[in-house]
PDB file of C-alpha atoms in Angstrom:
ATOM      1  CA  UNK A   1      73.492 124.566 119.245  1.00 31.00           C
ATOM      2  CA  UNK A   2      72.719 124.795 115.556  1.00 33.00           C
ATOM      3  CA  UNK A   3      74.367 121.979 113.283  1.00 34.00           C
ATOM      4  CA  UNK A   4      76.498 123.527 111.081  1.00 27.00           C
ATOM      5  CA  UNK A   5      76.436 120.009 109.269  1.00 36.00           C
ATOM      6  CA  UNK A   6      72.539 120.738 108.192  1.00 40.00           C
ATOM      7  CA  UNK A   7      72.959 124.304 107.921  1.00 36.00           C
ATOM      8  CA  UNK A   8      71.912 125.403 104.700  1.00 35.00           C
ATOM      9  CA  UNK A   9      74.815 128.260 102.830  1.00 37.00           C
ATOM     10  CA  UNK A  10      73.382 131.223 101.380  1.00 35.00           C
ATOM     11  CA  UNK A  11      71.782 130.344  97.901  1.00 37.00           C
ATOM     12  CA  UNK A  12      71.899 126.748  98.748  1.00 38.00           C
ATOM     13  CA  UNK A  13      68.711 124.732  99.327  1.00 41.00           C
ATOM     14  CA  UNK A  14      68.609 123.586 102.897  1.00 44.00           C
ATOM     15  CA  UNK A  15      69.734 119.882 103.812  1.00 48.00           C
ATOM     16  CA  UNK A  16      72.514 120.068 100.882  1.00 47.00           C
ATOM     17  CA  UNK A  17      75.937 120.515 101.707  1.00 52.00           C
ATOM     18  CA  UNK A  18      78.891 121.317  99.639  1.00 53.00           C
ATOM     19  CA  UNK A  19      82.264 119.795  99.609  1.00 53.00           C
ATOM     20  CA  UNK A  20      83.770 122.593 101.341  1.00 62.00           C
ATOM     21  CA  UNK A  21      80.984 122.897 103.755  1.00 71.00           C
ATOM     22  CA  UNK A  22      81.498 118.925 104.773  1.00 76.00           C
ATOM     23  CA  UNK A  23      85.433 119.658 104.838  1.00 82.00           C
ATOM     24  CA  UNK A  24      85.042 122.368 107.303  1.00 86.00           C
ATOM     25  CA  UNK A  25      82.407 120.598 109.568  1.00 90.00           C
ATOM     26  CA  UNK A  26      84.744 117.350 109.581  1.00 89.00           C
ATOM     27  CA  UNK A  27      87.908 119.749 110.380  1.00 91.00           C
ATOM     28  CA  UNK A  28      85.657 121.207 113.452  1.00 94.00           C
ATOM     29  CA  UNK A  29      85.059 117.583 114.914  1.00 94.00           C
ATOM     30  CA  UNK A  30      88.283 116.366 114.337  1.00 92.00           C
ATOM     31  CA  UNK A  31      89.667 119.659 116.223  1.00 92.00           C
ATOM     32  CA  UNK A  32      86.953 119.294 118.964  1.00 94.00           C
ATOM     33  CA  UNK A  33      87.342 115.459 119.299  1.00 93.00           C
ATOM     34  CA  UNK A  34      91.196 115.827 119.964  1.00 91.00           C
ATOM     35  CA  UNK A  35      90.977 118.985 122.315  1.00 92.00           C
ATOM     36  CA  UNK A  36      88.166 116.602 124.428  1.00 93.00           C
ATOM     37  CA  UNK A  37      90.514 113.849 124.535  1.00 91.00           C
ATOM     38  CA  UNK A  38      93.255 116.047 125.881  1.00 89.00           C
ATOM     39  CA  UNK A  39      90.773 116.964 128.486  1.00 90.00           C
ATOM     40  CA  UNK A  40      89.107 114.234 129.829  1.00 90.00           C
ATOM     41  CA  UNK A  41      91.077 111.462 128.235  1.00 89.00           C
ATOM     42  CA  UNK A  42      89.815 108.312 126.369  1.00 87.00           C
ATOM     43  CA  UNK A  43      87.497 106.757 129.097  1.00 87.00           C
ATOM     44  CA  UNK A  44      85.610 110.128 130.034  1.00 90.00           C
ATOM     45  CA  UNK A  45      85.600 111.689 126.526  1.00 92.00           C
ATOM     46  CA  UNK A  46      81.264 111.794 125.753  1.00 93.00           C
ATOM     47  CA  UNK A  47      79.995 112.214 121.911  1.00 94.00           C
ATOM     48  CA  UNK A  48      78.020 114.803 123.155  1.00 94.00           C
ATOM     49  CA  UNK A  49      80.937 117.161 124.473  1.00 95.00           C
ATOM     50  CA  UNK A  50      82.667 116.541 120.949  1.00 95.00           C
ATOM     51  CA  UNK A  51      79.648 117.958 119.357  1.00 96.00           C
ATOM     52  CA  UNK A  52      79.165 120.777 121.512  1.00 95.00           C
ATOM     53  CA  UNK A  53      82.722 121.922 121.151  1.00 95.00           C
ATOM     54  CA  UNK A  54      82.624 121.441 117.448  1.00 95.00           C
ATOM     55  CA  UNK A  55      79.264 123.531 117.339  1.00 95.00           C
ATOM     56  CA  UNK A  56      77.315 120.779 115.551  1.00 94.00           C
ATOM     57  CA  UNK A  57      74.434 118.487 116.349  1.00 93.00           C
ATOM     58  CA  UNK A  58      75.367 114.709 117.628  1.00 93.00           C
ATOM     59  CA  UNK A  59      73.653 113.618 114.546  1.00 93.00           C
ATOM     60  CA  UNK A  60      76.551 114.979 112.602  1.00 93.00           C
ATOM     61  CA  UNK A  61      78.961 112.781 114.398  1.00 95.00           C
ATOM     62  CA  UNK A  62      77.202 109.377 114.356  1.00 94.00           C
ATOM     63  CA  UNK A  63      76.842 109.955 110.537  1.00 93.00           C
ATOM     64  CA  UNK A  64      80.487 109.549 110.375  1.00 93.00           C
ATOM     65  CA  UNK A  65      80.784 106.906 113.133  1.00 94.00           C
ATOM     66  CA  UNK A  66      79.053 104.447 114.871  1.00 91.00           C
ATOM     67  CA  UNK A  67      80.221 104.958 118.183  1.00 90.00           C
ATOM     68  CA  UNK A  68      83.204 106.639 120.449  1.00 89.00           C
ATOM     69  CA  UNK A  69      85.870 104.168 119.929  1.00 85.00           C
ATOM     70  CA  UNK A  70      85.230 104.097 115.966  1.00 88.00           C
ATOM     71  CA  UNK A  71      85.224 108.095 115.440  1.00 90.00           C
ATOM     72  CA  UNK A  72      88.550 107.888 117.498  1.00 85.00           C
ATOM     73  CA  UNK A  73      90.269 105.162 116.412  1.00 83.00           C
ATOM     74  CA  UNK A  74      89.714 106.533 112.790  1.00 86.00           C
ATOM     75  CA  UNK A  75      90.705 110.144 113.682  1.00 85.00           C
ATOM     76  CA  UNK A  76      93.678 108.960 115.795  1.00 79.00           C
ATOM     77  CA  UNK A  77      95.052 106.750 112.762  1.00 76.00           C
ATOM     78  CA  UNK A  78      94.449 109.225 110.368  1.00 78.00           C
ATOM     79  CA  UNK A  79      96.471 112.069 112.411  1.00 74.00           C
ATOM     80  CA  UNK A  80      99.522 109.706 112.791  1.00 67.00           C
ATOM     81  CA  UNK A  81      99.269 108.638 109.438  1.00 68.00           C
ATOM     82  CA  UNK A  82      99.813 112.201 108.463  1.00 67.00           C
ATOM     83  CA  UNK A  83     102.815 112.761 111.020  1.00 63.00           C
ATOM     84  CA  UNK A  84     104.594 109.742 109.923  1.00 62.00           C
ATOM     85  CA  UNK A  85     108.299 110.465 109.952  1.00 59.00           C
ATOM     86  CA  UNK A  86     110.676 110.477 107.130  1.00 68.00           C
ATOM     87  CA  UNK A  87     113.794 108.478 107.320  1.00 70.00           C
ATOM     88  CA  UNK A  88     116.207 111.409 106.894  1.00 79.00           C
ATOM     89  CA  UNK A  89     119.305 110.488 104.564  1.00 91.00           C
ATOM     90  CA  UNK A  90     121.834 113.064 105.344  1.00 95.00           C
ATOM     91  CA  UNK A  91     124.754 110.538 103.970  1.00 95.00           C
ATOM     92  CA  UNK A  92     126.261 109.477 107.586  1.00 97.00           C
ATOM     93  CA  UNK A  93     124.683 107.410 110.503  1.00 97.00           C
ATOM     94  CA  UNK A  94     125.200 109.905 112.905  1.00 97.00           C
ATOM     95  CA  UNK A  95     123.336 112.693 110.860  1.00 97.00           C
ATOM     96  CA  UNK A  96     120.344 110.094 110.226  1.00 96.00           C
ATOM     97  CA  UNK A  97     119.968 109.035 113.887  1.00 96.00           C
ATOM     98  CA  UNK A  98     120.065 112.737 114.833  1.00 96.00           C
ATOM     99  CA  UNK A  99     117.707 113.810 112.232  1.00 94.00           C
ATOM    100  CA  UNK A 100     115.327 110.555 113.117  1.00 93.00           C
ATOM    101  CA  UNK A 101     115.488 112.126 117.120  1.00 94.00           C
ATOM    102  CA  UNK A 102     115.025 115.546 115.913  1.00 92.00           C
ATOM    103  CA  UNK A 103     111.540 114.684 114.272  1.00 88.00           C
ATOM    104  CA  UNK A 104     110.414 112.855 117.135  1.00 87.00           C
ATOM    105  CA  UNK A 105     111.215 115.606 119.418  1.00 88.00           C
ATOM    106  CA  UNK A 106     109.536 118.018 116.984  1.00 85.00           C
ATOM    107  CA  UNK A 107     106.128 115.925 116.824  1.00 80.00           C
ATOM    108  CA  UNK A 108     105.600 115.772 120.780  1.00 80.00           C
ATOM    109  CA  UNK A 109     106.779 119.565 121.168  1.00 78.00           C
ATOM    110  CA  UNK A 110     103.017 120.413 122.102  1.00 77.00           C
ATOM    111  CA  UNK A 111     101.974 119.107 125.605  1.00 78.00           C
ATOM    112  CA  UNK A 112      98.861 117.859 124.332  1.00 79.00           C
ATOM    113  CA  UNK A 113     100.130 115.577 122.108  1.00 79.00           C
ATOM    114  CA  UNK A 114     102.306 113.858 124.948  1.00 81.00           C
ATOM    115  CA  UNK A 115      99.038 114.046 127.011  1.00 83.00           C
ATOM    116  CA  UNK A 116      97.045 112.324 124.440  1.00 84.00           C
ATOM    117  CA  UNK A 117      99.894 109.637 123.743  1.00 83.00           C
ATOM    118  CA  UNK A 118     100.545 108.354 127.274  1.00 83.00           C
ATOM    119  CA  UNK A 119      96.619 108.071 127.674  1.00 86.00           C
ATOM    120  CA  UNK A 120      96.157 106.101 124.491  1.00 86.00           C
ATOM    121  CA  UNK A 121      99.176 103.664 125.737  1.00 85.00           C
ATOM    122  CA  UNK A 122      97.303 103.249 129.041  1.00 86.00           C
ATOM    123  CA  UNK A 123      94.034 102.695 127.225  1.00 88.00           C
ATOM    124  CA  UNK A 124      95.490 100.434 124.820  1.00 89.00           C
ATOM    125  CA  UNK A 125      96.470  97.673 127.556  1.00 89.00           C
ATOM    126  CA  UNK A 126      92.329  97.407 127.833  1.00 90.00           C
ATOM    127  CA  UNK A 127      91.671  98.214 124.534  1.00 88.00           C
ATOM    128  CA  UNK A 128      92.659  95.357 121.954  1.00 90.00           C
ATOM    129  CA  UNK A 129      91.505  97.383 119.074  1.00 85.00           C
ATOM    130  CA  UNK A 130      93.258 100.633 119.944  1.00 85.00           C
ATOM    131  CA  UNK A 131      96.096  98.454 120.529  1.00 89.00           C
ATOM    132  CA  UNK A 132      96.081  97.088 117.138  1.00 89.00           C
ATOM    133  CA  UNK A 133      95.177 100.447 115.363  1.00 82.00           C
ATOM    134  CA  UNK A 134      98.381 101.971 117.384  1.00 84.00           C
ATOM    135  CA  UNK A 135     100.411  99.136 116.220  1.00 86.00           C
ATOM    136  CA  UNK A 136      99.955  99.289 112.480  1.00 84.00           C
ATOM    137  CA  UNK A 137      99.374 103.209 112.613  1.00 78.00           C
ATOM    138  CA  UNK A 138     101.973 104.631 115.133  1.00 80.00           C
ATOM    139  CA  UNK A 139     104.639 101.735 115.533  1.00 85.00           C
ATOM    140  CA  UNK A 140     104.937 100.406 112.347  1.00 88.00           C
ATOM    141  CA  UNK A 141     105.870 103.390 110.555  1.00 85.00           C
ATOM    142  CA  UNK A 142     108.053 104.570 112.811  1.00 87.00           C
ATOM    143  CA  UNK A 143     109.843 101.068 112.838  1.00 92.00           C
ATOM    144  CA  UNK A 144     110.038 101.132 108.734  1.00 91.00           C
ATOM    145  CA  UNK A 145     111.657 104.306 108.984  1.00 90.00           C
ATOM    146  CA  UNK A 146     114.323 103.098 111.619  1.00 94.00           C
ATOM    147  CA  UNK A 147     114.884 100.147 109.402  1.00 95.00           C
ATOM    148  CA  UNK A 148     115.624 102.504 106.238  1.00 94.00           C
ATOM    149  CA  UNK A 149     118.283 104.140 108.152  1.00 95.00           C
ATOM    150  CA  UNK A 150     119.869 101.084 109.314  1.00 96.00           C
ATOM    151  CA  UNK A 151     119.885  99.430 105.519  1.00 96.00           C
ATOM    152  CA  UNK A 152     121.576 102.290 104.501  1.00 96.00           C
ATOM    153  CA  UNK A 153     124.285 102.500 107.082  1.00 96.00           C
ATOM    154  CA  UNK A 154     124.928  98.623 106.124  1.00 96.00           C
ATOM    155  CA  UNK A 155     124.881  99.447 102.386  1.00 96.00           C
ATOM    156  CA  UNK A 156     127.387 102.492 103.395  1.00 96.00           C
ATOM    157  CA  UNK A 157     129.572 100.070 105.279  1.00 95.00           C
ATOM    158  CA  UNK A 158     128.988 102.241 108.460  1.00 96.00           C
ATOM    159  CA  UNK A 159     127.715  98.951 110.310  1.00 96.00           C
ATOM    160  CA  UNK A 160     128.327  95.343 110.117  1.00 93.00           C
ATOM    161  CA  UNK A 161     126.296  93.148 107.787  1.00 92.00           C
ATOM    162  CA  UNK A 162     125.238  90.865 110.780  1.00 93.00           C
ATOM    163  CA  UNK A 163     123.619  93.741 112.514  1.00 95.00           C
ATOM    164  CA  UNK A 164     120.341  92.604 114.830  1.00 96.00           C
ATOM    165  CA  UNK A 165     118.119  95.120 112.934  1.00 95.00           C
ATOM    166  CA  UNK A 166     115.305  94.443 115.645  1.00 96.00           C
ATOM    167  CA  UNK A 167     117.676  95.634 117.853  1.00 96.00           C
ATOM    168  CA  UNK A 168     118.890  98.186 116.157  1.00 96.00           C
ATOM    169  CA  UNK A 169     115.569  99.526 115.613  1.00 96.00           C
ATOM    170  CA  UNK A 170     114.486  99.047 119.311  1.00 96.00           C
ATOM    171  CA  UNK A 171     117.503 101.625 119.575  1.00 96.00           C
ATOM    172  CA  UNK A 172     116.673 104.435 117.575  1.00 95.00           C
ATOM    173  CA  UNK A 173     113.145 104.538 118.809  1.00 94.00           C
ATOM    174  CA  UNK A 174     112.737 103.654 122.341  1.00 93.00           C
ATOM    175  CA  UNK A 175     115.126 105.570 124.574  1.00 93.00           C
ATOM    176  CA  UNK A 176     113.368 109.013 123.408  1.00 92.00           C
ATOM    177  CA  UNK A 177     110.208 107.494 123.316  1.00 88.00           C
ATOM    178  CA  UNK A 178     110.540 106.738 127.160  1.00 87.00           C
ATOM    179  CA  UNK A 179     112.201 110.343 128.110  1.00 89.00           C
ATOM    180  CA  UNK A 180     108.995 111.867 126.021  1.00 85.00           C
ATOM    181  CA  UNK A 181     106.051 110.392 127.468  1.00 82.00           C
ATOM    182  CA  UNK A 182     106.930 110.230 131.207  1.00 80.00           C
ATOM    183  CA  UNK A 183     105.217 112.929 132.973  1.00 73.00           C
ATOM    184  CA  UNK A 184     107.602 115.486 134.611  1.00 78.00           C
ATOM    185  CA  UNK A 185     110.626 114.526 132.582  1.00 80.00           C
ATOM    186  CA  UNK A 186     113.006 117.152 131.745  1.00 85.00           C
ATOM    187  CA  UNK A 187     112.451 119.018 128.522  1.00 84.00           C
ATOM    188  CA  UNK A 188     114.507 117.333 125.791  1.00 91.00           C
ATOM    189  CA  UNK A 189     117.148 119.712 124.177  1.00 93.00           C
ATOM    190  CA  UNK A 190     119.885 120.181 121.514  1.00 95.00           C
ATOM    191  CA  UNK A 191     122.865 118.873 124.180  1.00 96.00           C
ATOM    192  CA  UNK A 192     120.658 115.894 125.060  1.00 95.00           C
ATOM    193  CA  UNK A 193     119.982 114.844 121.599  1.00 96.00           C
ATOM    194  CA  UNK A 194     123.712 115.131 120.733  1.00 97.00           C
ATOM    195  CA  UNK A 195     124.538 113.013 123.419  1.00 97.00           C
ATOM    196  CA  UNK A 196     121.751 110.667 122.748  1.00 97.00           C
ATOM    197  CA  UNK A 197     122.717 110.437 119.085  1.00 97.00           C
ATOM    198  CA  UNK A 198     126.229 109.529 120.042  1.00 98.00           C
ATOM    199  CA  UNK A 199     125.040 106.993 122.735  1.00 97.00           C
ATOM    200  CA  UNK A 200     122.502 105.229 119.822  1.00 97.00           C
ATOM    201  CA  UNK A 201     125.426 105.089 117.293  1.00 97.00           C
ATOM    202  CA  UNK A 202     127.681 103.555 119.814  1.00 96.00           C
ATOM    203  CA  UNK A 203     125.093 100.839 120.631  1.00 96.00           C
ATOM    204  CA  UNK A 204     124.064 100.073 116.957  1.00 96.00           C
ATOM    205  CA  UNK A 205     127.759  99.556 116.368  1.00 92.00           C
ATOM    206  CA  UNK A 206     127.609  96.990 119.452  1.00 93.00           C
ATOM    207  CA  UNK A 207     124.300  95.293 118.416  1.00 92.00           C
ATOM    208  CA  UNK A 208     125.667  92.760 116.288  1.00 83.00           C
ATOM    209  CA  UNK A 209     126.321  88.944 117.706  1.00 75.00           C
ATOM    210  CA  UNK A 210     130.149  88.337 118.198  1.00 63.00           C
ATOM    211  CA  UNK A 211     129.683  85.947 115.268  1.00 55.00           C
ATOM    212  CA  UNK A 212     128.247  88.150 112.897  1.00 59.00           C
ATOM    213  CA  UNK A 213     130.424  91.173 113.020  1.00 55.00           C
ATOM    214  CA  UNK A 214     131.485  91.288 109.560  1.00 57.00           C
ATOM    215  CA  UNK A 215     131.329  94.468 106.932  1.00 51.00           C
ATOM    216  CA  UNK A 216     131.257  95.032 103.606  1.00 50.00           C
TER     217      UNK A 216
END
């Protein structure tokens, strides 16, 4: 299998690479790594298999990463950061909640994404470095987006100022995430998201200790 990373382009001295060629090789490696992760899972994935699928020599991978773990942590983190959801601002709490849920459902529409996510969550229980990477790259940005929805709702007077914001953030994220990552769960459709939106909004209204239930 030829090493694309070292292949000479027409008119270019062998062993030199232009920016576009490097980007093409990096994109091929990234796609191959995620295809292999889908097929083999974290624990069985091999650098040889990624290189073969990408059409490059193994040296092309080791020039970028010292190990399989370093490669996957880097690629997963970069992929997730590109897919961080915006906090929708529709002007109402129900609209914001539904927009937030729509983004999550869209991002997990590809079965490969769900399979990889479930595999990574399972591996993170045994791999502290992966667990920390997922916390920073996956969980933290989504909690920040959810927190922005809650802040706007409090500012608009739709939720009490004493809202338990940690609990509120859990309510926005956890129910749909659990549904999406459970193997064999029924598909999420518009009707389900409508019902879940109503349930989350109702739950948010109740997510305030009795002594703190004041509004603007």
